[in-house]
Coordinates of C-alpha atoms in Angstrom, one line a residue:
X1 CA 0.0 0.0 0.0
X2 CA 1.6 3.6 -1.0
X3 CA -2.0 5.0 -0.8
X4 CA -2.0 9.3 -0.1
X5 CA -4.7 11.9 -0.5
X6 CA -4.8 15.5 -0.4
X7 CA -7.8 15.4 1.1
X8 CA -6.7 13.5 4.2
X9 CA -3.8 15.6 4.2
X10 CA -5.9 19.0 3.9
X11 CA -8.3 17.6 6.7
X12 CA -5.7 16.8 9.3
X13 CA -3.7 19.7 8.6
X14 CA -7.0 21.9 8.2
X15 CA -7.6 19.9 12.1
X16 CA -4.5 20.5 13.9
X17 CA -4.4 24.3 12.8
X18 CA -8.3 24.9 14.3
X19 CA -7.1 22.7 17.8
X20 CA -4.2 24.5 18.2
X21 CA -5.1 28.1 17.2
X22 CA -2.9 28.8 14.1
X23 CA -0.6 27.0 13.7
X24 CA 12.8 -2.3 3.4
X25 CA 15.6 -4.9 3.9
X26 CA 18.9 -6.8 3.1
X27 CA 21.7 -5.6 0.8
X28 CA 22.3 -6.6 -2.8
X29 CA 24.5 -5.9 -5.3
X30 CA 24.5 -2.9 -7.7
X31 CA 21.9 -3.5 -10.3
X32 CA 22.8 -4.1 -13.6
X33 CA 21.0 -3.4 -17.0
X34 CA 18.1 -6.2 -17.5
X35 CA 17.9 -6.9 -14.2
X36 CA 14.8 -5.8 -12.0
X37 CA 15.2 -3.8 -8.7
X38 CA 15.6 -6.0 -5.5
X39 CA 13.7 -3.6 -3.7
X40 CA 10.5 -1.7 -5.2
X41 CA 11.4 1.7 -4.1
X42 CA 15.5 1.3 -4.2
X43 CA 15.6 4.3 -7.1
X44 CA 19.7 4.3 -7.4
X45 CA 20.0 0.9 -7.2
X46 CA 22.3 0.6 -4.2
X47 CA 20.3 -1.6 -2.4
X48 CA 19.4 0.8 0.3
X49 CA 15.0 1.2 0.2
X50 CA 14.8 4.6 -0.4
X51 CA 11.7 6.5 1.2
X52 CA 9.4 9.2 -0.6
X53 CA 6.7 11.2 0.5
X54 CA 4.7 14.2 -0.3
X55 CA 3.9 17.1 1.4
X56 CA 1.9 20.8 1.3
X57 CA 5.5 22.5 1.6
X58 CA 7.9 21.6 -0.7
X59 CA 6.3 18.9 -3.1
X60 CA 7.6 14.9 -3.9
X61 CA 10.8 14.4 -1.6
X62 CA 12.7 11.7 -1.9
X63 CA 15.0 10.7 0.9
X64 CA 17.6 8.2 -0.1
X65 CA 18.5 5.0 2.4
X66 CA 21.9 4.2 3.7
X67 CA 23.0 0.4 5.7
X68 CA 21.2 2.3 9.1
X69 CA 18.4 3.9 7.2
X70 CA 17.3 6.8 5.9
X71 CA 20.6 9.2 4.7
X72 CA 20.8 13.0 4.3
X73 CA 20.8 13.3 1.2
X74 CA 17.5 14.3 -0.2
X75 CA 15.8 15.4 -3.7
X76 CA 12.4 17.4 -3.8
X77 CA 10.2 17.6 -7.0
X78 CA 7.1 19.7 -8.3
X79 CA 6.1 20.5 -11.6
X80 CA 9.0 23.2 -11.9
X81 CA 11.4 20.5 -12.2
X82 CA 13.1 20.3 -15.1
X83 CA 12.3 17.7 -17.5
X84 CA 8.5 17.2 -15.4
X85 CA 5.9 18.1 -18.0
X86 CA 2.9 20.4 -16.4
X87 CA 2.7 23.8 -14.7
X88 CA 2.8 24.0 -10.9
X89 CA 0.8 25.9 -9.1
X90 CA 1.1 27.1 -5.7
X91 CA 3.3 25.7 -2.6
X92 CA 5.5 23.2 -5.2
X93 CA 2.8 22.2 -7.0
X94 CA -0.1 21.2 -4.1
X95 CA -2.7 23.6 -6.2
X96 CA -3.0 20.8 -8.7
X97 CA -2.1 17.8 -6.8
X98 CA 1.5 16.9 -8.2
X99 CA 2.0 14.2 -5.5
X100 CA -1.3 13.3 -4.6
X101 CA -0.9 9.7 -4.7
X102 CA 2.6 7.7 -5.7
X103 CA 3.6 4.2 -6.5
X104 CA 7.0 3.0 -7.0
X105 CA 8.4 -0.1 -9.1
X106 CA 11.3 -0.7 -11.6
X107 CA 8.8 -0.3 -14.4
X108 CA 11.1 -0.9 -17.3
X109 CA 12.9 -3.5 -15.5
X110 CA 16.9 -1.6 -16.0
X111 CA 17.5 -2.6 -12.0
X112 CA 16.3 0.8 -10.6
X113 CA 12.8 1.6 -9.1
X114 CA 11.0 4.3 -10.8
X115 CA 8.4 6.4 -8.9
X116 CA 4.6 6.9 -10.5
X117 CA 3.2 10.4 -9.4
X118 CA -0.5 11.4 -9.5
X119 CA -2.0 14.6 -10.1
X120 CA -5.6 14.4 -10.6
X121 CA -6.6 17.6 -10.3
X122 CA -3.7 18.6 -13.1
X123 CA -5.6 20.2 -16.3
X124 CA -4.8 18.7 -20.1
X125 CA -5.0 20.9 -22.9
X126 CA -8.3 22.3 -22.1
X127 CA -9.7 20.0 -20.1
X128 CA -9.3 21.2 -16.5
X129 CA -9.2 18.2 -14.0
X130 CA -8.6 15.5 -16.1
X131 CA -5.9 14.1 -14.2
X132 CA -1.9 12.9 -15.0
X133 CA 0.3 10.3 -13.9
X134 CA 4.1 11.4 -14.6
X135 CA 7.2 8.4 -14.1
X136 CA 10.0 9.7 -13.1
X137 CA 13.1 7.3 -13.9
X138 CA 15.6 5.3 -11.7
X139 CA 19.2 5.7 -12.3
X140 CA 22.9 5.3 -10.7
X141 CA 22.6 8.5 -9.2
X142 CA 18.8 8.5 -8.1
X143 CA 15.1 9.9 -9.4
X144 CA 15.3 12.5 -12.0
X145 CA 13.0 15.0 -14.2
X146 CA 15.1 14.3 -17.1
X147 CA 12.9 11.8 -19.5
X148 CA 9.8 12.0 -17.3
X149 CA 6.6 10.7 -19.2
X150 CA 2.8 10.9 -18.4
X151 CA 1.0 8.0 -19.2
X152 CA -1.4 8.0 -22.2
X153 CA -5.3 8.1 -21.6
X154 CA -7.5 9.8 -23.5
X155 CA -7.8 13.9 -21.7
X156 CA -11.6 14.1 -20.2
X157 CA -12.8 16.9 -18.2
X158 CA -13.2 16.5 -14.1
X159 CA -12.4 12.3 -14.8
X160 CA -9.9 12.6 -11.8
X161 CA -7.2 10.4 -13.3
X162 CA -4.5 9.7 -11.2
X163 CA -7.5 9.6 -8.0
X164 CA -5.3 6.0 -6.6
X165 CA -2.7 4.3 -8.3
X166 CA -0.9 1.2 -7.2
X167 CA 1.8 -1.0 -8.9
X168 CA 1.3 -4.7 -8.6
X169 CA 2.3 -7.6 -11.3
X170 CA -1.7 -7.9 -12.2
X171 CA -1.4 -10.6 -14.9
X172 CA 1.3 -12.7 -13.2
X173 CA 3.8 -12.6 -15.8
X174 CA 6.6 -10.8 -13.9
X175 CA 6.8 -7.9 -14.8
X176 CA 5.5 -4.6 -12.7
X177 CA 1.9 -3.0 -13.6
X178 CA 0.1 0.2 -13.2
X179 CA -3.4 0.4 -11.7
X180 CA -4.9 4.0 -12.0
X181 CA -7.9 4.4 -10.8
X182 CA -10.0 7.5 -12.1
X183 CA -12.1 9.8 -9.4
X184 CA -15.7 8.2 -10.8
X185 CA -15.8 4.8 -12.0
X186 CA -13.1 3.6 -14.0
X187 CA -9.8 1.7 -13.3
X188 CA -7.0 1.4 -16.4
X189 CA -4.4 -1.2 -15.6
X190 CA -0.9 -0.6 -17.9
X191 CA 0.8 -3.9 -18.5
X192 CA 4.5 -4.6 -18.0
X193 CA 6.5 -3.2 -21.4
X194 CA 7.2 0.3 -19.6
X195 CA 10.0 2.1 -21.9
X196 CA 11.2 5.9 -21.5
X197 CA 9.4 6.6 -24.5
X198 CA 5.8 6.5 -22.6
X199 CA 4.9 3.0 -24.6
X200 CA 3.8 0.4 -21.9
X201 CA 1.9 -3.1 -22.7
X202 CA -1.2 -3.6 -23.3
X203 CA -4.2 -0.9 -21.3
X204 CA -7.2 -2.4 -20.0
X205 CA -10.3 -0.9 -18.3
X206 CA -12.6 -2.0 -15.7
X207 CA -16.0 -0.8 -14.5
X208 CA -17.9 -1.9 -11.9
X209 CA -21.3 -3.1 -12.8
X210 CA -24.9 -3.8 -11.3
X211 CA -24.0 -6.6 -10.7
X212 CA -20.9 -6.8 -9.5
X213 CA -20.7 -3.9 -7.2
X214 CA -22.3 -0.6 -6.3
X215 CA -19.6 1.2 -5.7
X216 CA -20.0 4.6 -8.1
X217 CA -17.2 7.0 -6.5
X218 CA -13.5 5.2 -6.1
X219 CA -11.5 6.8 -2.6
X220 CA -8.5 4.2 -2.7
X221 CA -7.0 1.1 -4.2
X222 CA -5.4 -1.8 -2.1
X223 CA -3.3 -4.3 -4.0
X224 CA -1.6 -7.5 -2.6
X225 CA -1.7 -11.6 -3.5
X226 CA -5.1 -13.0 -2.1
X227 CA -5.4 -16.1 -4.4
X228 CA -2.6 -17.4 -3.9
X229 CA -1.1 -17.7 -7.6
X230 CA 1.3 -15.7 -9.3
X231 CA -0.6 -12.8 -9.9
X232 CA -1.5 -9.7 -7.6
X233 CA -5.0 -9.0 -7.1
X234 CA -6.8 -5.3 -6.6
X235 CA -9.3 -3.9 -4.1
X236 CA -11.4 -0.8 -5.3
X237 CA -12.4 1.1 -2.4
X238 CA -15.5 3.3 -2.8
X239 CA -18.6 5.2 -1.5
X240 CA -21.6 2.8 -2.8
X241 CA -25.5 3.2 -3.1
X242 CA -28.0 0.6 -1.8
X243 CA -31.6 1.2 -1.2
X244 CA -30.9 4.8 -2.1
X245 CA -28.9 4.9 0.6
X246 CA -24.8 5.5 0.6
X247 CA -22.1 3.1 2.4
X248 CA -18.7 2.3 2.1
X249 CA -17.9 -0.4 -0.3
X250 CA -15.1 -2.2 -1.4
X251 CA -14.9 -4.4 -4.8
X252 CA -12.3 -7.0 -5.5
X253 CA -10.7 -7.8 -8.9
X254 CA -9.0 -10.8 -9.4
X255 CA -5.5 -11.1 -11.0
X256 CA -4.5 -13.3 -13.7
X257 CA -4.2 -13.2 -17.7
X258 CA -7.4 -11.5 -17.7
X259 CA -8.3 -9.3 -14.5
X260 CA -12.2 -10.3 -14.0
X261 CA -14.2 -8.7 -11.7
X262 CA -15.3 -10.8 -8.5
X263 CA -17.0 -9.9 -4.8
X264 CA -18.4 -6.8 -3.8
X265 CA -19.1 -5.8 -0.3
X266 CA -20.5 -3.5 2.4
X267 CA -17.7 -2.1 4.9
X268 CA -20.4 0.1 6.3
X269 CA -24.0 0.5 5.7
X270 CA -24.6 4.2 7.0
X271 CA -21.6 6.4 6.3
X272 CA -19.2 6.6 3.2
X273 CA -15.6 7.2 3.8
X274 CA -13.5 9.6 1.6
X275 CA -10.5 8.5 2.3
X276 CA -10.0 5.0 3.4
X277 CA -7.0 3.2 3.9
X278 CA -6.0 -0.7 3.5
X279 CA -3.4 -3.2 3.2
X280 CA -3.4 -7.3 2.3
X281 CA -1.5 -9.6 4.3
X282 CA -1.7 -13.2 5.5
X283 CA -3.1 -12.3 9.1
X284 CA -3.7 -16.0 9.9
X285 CA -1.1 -17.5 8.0
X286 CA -3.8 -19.9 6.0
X287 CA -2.1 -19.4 2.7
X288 CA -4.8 -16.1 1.2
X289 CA -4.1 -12.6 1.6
X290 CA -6.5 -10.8 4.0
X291 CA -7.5 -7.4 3.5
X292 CA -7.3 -4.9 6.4
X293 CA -9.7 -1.5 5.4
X294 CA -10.3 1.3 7.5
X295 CA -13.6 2.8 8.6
X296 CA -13.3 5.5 10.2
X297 CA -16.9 6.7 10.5
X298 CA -18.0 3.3 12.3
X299 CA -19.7 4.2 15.3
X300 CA -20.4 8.1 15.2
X301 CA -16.1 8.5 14.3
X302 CA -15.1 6.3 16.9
X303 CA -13.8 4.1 14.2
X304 CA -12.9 0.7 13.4
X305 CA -10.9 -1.7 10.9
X306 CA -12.6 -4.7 8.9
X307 CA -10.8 -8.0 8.1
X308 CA -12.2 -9.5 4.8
X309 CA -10.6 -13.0 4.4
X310 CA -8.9 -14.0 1.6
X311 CA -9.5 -17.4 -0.3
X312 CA -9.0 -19.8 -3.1
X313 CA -11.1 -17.3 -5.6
X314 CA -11.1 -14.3 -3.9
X315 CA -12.6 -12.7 -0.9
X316 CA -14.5 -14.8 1.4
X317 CA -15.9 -13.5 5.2
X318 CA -15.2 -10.6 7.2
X319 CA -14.6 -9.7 10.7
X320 CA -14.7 -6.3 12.3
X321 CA -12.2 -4.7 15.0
X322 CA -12.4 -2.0 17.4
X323 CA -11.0 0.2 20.7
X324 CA -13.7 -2.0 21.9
X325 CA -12.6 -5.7 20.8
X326 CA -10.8 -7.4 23.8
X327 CA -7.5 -6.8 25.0
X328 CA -7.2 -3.2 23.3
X329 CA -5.9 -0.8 25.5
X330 CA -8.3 1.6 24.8
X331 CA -12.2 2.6 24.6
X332 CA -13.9 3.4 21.9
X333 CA -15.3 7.2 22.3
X334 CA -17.0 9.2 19.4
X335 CA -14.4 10.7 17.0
X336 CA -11.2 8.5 17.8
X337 CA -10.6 7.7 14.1
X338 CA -9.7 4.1 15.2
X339 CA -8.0 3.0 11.4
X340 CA -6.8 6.1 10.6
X341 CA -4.0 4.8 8.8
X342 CA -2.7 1.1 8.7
X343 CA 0.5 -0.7 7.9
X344 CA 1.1 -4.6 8.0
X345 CA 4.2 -6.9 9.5
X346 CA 5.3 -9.3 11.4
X347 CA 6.4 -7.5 14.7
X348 CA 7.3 -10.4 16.9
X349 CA 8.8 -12.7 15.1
X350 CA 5.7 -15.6 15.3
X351 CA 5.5 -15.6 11.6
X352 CA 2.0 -13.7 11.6
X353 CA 1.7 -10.2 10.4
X354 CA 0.7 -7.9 12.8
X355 CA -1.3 -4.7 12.0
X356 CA -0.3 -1.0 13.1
X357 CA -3.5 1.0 13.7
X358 CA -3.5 4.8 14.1
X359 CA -5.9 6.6 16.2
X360 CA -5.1 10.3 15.1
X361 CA -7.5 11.8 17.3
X362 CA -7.8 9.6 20.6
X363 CA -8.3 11.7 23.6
X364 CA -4.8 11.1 26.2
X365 CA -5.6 11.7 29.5
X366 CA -7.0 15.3 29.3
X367 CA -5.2 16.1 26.5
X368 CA -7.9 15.9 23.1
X369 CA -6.6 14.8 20.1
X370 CA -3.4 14.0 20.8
X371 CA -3.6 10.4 19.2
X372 CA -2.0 7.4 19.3
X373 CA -1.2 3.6 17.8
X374 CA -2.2 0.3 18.7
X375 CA -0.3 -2.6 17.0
X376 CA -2.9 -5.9 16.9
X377 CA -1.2 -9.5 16.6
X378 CA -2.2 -11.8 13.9
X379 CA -2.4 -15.8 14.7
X380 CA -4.2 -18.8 13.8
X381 CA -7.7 -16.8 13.9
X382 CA -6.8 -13.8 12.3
X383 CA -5.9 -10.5 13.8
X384 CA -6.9 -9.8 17.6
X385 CA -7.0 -7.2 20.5
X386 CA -4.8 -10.1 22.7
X387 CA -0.8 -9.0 23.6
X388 CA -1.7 -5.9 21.7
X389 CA 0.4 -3.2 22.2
X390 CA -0.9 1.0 22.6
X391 CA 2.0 3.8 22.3
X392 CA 1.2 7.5 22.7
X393 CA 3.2 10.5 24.0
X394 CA 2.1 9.6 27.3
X395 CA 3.9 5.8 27.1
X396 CA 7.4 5.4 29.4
X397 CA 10.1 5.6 27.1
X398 CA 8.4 7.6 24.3
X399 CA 9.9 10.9 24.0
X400 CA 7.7 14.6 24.4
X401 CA 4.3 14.7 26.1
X402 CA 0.7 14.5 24.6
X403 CA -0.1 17.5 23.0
X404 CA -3.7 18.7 22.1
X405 CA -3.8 18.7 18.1
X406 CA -0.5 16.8 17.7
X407 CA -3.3 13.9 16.0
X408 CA 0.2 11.4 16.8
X409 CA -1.1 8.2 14.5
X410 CA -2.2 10.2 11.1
X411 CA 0.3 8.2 9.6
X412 CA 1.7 4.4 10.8
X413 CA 4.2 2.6 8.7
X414 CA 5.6 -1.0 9.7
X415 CA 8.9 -1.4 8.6
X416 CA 12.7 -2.3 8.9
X417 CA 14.3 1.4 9.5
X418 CA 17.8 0.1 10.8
X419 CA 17.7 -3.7 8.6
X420 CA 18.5 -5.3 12.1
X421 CA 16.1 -7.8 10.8
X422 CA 13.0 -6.5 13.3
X423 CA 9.9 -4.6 12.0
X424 CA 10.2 -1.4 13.6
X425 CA 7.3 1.7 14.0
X426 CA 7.2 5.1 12.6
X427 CA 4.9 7.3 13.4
X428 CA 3.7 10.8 12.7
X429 CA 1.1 13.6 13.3
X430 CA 1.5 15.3 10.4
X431 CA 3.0 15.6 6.5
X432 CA 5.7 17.8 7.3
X433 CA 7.4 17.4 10.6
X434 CA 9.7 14.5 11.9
X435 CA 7.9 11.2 12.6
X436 CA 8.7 9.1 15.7
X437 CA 10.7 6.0 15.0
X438 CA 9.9 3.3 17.4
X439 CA 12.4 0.2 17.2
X440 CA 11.5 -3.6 16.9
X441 CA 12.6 -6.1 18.9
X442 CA 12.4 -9.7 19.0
X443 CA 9.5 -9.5 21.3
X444 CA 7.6 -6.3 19.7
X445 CA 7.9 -2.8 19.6
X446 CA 9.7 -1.2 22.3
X447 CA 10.5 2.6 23.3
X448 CA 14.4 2.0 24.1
X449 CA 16.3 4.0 21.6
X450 CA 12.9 5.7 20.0
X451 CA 14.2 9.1 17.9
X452 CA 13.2 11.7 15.6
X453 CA 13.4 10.7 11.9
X454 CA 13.4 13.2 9.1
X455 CA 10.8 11.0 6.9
X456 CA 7.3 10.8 7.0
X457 CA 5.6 7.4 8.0
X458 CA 3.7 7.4 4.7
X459 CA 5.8 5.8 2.6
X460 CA 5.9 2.1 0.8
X461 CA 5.6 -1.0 3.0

């Protein structure tokens, strides 16, 4: 999951100013021509994961990764990049979304990833919001303007293209895909065959139908392996319509030689969210990738995360968890935003993933909105409240103290920081400052040794 919105990032920025009044893994060798990146966001080929985020400021920043994480050396790009097609507008380019959403992969398969950037707002010729998606290219010395290409689809007026993209080998024949999902109804998939001259492989489209799904507005995209075969399956996420009535949907569509449309369901009957979040993993270790969605509204905003199994052909039953499922540390009170943002992996070293969930606007103590994370174990029944762990400012060991606004959990990412071969946690309140790194151990997150890191906790898993 590399899912970001500018509307998630407006609102919690657009929160925290009201509140407070103003305001990846092991080494390899240096890649070689023909041969695919180890890592999915290593853009210079070191074999360092590399780490980029967006944010209102400054634009797409890319932090490059060193043998103890992420380095110093750093490269920021809008639209006034040279070589990036488009005209930015105000604050690096947030006026028309330059960064709303990326996606990394080694596209064209030359042993360095290459970064997919969404704009959907972006206008084309004369057709205001019809939406981009620019590559920038891997190379020895890192992500670069030079070359840039947007991908072809037809210019339409308001189609949002470029609402959620993901990357994702969709027809299992090795090589990296494009899912771009339009702000309406419509998801294009770009095979494998990316070159610098903007030709990719074959372009497909897929539209839910009556039948298959009422979804009618997408809000995110989820892809992982479900199935269990070679190729990587996609979750549309999306506010629905049944009984003239909206909810928050999510449609699956299987992988393979031909991506076929499969399950729809209900994630919640009353309330749409516009900004969901999700990730697939193997929470109980049965063989099918499980997706984990947010839903934030459940409850009057209090918040919760649903578990729909994976299976053989697809998605199978679903199971819902909240501050009120036993053994979490906390209750569940209106307007927690329990699932604010999610990230997946093994924490303990049991062989189950485990799922970070942020709580951006849990009440600590007397202190409102300060937020916080739970982490949830995965076992032989799927993910549970049991052993769970809760950090906020107010834990022993974590540094600074709660602070009404600081909305601590906006963004969770699972993820080895130091490659000492444990999962640790980053953290952070907002898309701009420092996030708290938490380290792994072999028995969970601790607080020993937690620091200030200069990247934001939404970035790839």
């Amino acid at each position: 999951m590399f899912t970001r919105s500018t509307f998630r990032l407006a609102l919690a920025t657009a929160t925290a100013v009201s509140l407070t009044g103003g305001l990846l893994t092991l080494s390899v060798s240096a890649a070689s021509a023909a041969t695919p990146a180890k890592f999915a966001d290593d853009f210079n080929g070191d074999g360092y994961r590399d780490f980029a985020t967006y944010n209102f400021s400054d634009g797409v920043v890319v932090t490059y990764g060193t043998a103890t994480g992420p380095g110093t050396t750093t490269k920021t790009f809008t639209q006034s990049t040279a070589g990036i097609p488009g005209t930015a507008g105000d604050a690096g380019g947030y006026a028309d979304g330059f960064g709303g959403d990326l996606a990394a992969a080694d596209l064209n398969r030359d042993g360095y990833a290459d970064l997919a950037v969404a704009d959907r707002s972006e206008k084309v010729g004369t057709k205001p919001g019809s939406g981009a998606v620019t590559i920038l290219w891997g190379s020895k010395t890192g992500l670069s303007g030079t070359d840039a290409v947007r991908l072809k689809v037809t210019a339409s007026s308001h189609q949002g293209f470029g609402n959620e993209i993901e990357t994702g080998d969709f027809n299992g024949d090795g090589k990296a895909d494009l899912a771009v999902a339009t702000g309406a109804d419509t998801v294009y998939i770009y095979r494998g065959g990316f070159a610098k001259s903007g030709t990719t492989g074959q372009v497909t489209k897929h539209s839910p139908s009556i039948t298959s799904s009422y979804v009618i507005e997408f809000t995110g995209l989820v892809a992982g392996k479900v199935t269990n075969d070679k190729a990587t399956d996609l979750y549309v996420l999306g506010a629905g319509v049944h009984n003239d009535k909206q909810t928050q949907d999510a449609w699956f569509l299987r992988g393979g030689s031909t991506v076929k449309s499969g399950k729809a369901t209900v994630l919640n009957s009353s309330t749409p969210a516009y900004d969901p979040t999700g990730v697939v993993a193997d929470f109980d270790k049965d063989g099918y990738g499980d997706l984990a969605v947010s839903d934030t509204a459940y409850r009057s905003g209090a918040g919760s995360v649903v578990v729909w199994r994976g299976g053989s052909t697809g998605p199978t039953t679903k199971y819902r968890l909240s501050q009120a499922t036993s053994g979490v540390a906390t209750a569940a009170t209106k307007n927690d935003t329990f699932g604010s943002d999610l990230s997946a992996g093994d924490t303990n070293g049991d062989g189950y993933p485990d799922l970070a969930v942020g709580v951006r606007e849990e009440q600590v103590g007397s202190v409102k909105y300060a937020g916080g994370v739970h982490v949830l174990r995965g076992g032989r029944s799927g993910l549970t409240g049991t052993n769970s762990q809760w950090f906020s400012r107010a834990t022993a060991g974590v540094p600074g103290d709660p602070t009404e606004g600081e909305i601590f959990g906006l963004f969770v990412r699972l993820r080895d920081i130091d490659r000492d071969g444990d999962k640790d946690l980053l953290v952070s309140g907002n898309s701009y400052s420092p996030s708290l790194l938490l380290p792994g151990t072999k028995s969970g997150i601790g607080t020993a040794g937690a620091q200030d890191l200069n990247v934001i906790a939404e970035l790839p898993q």
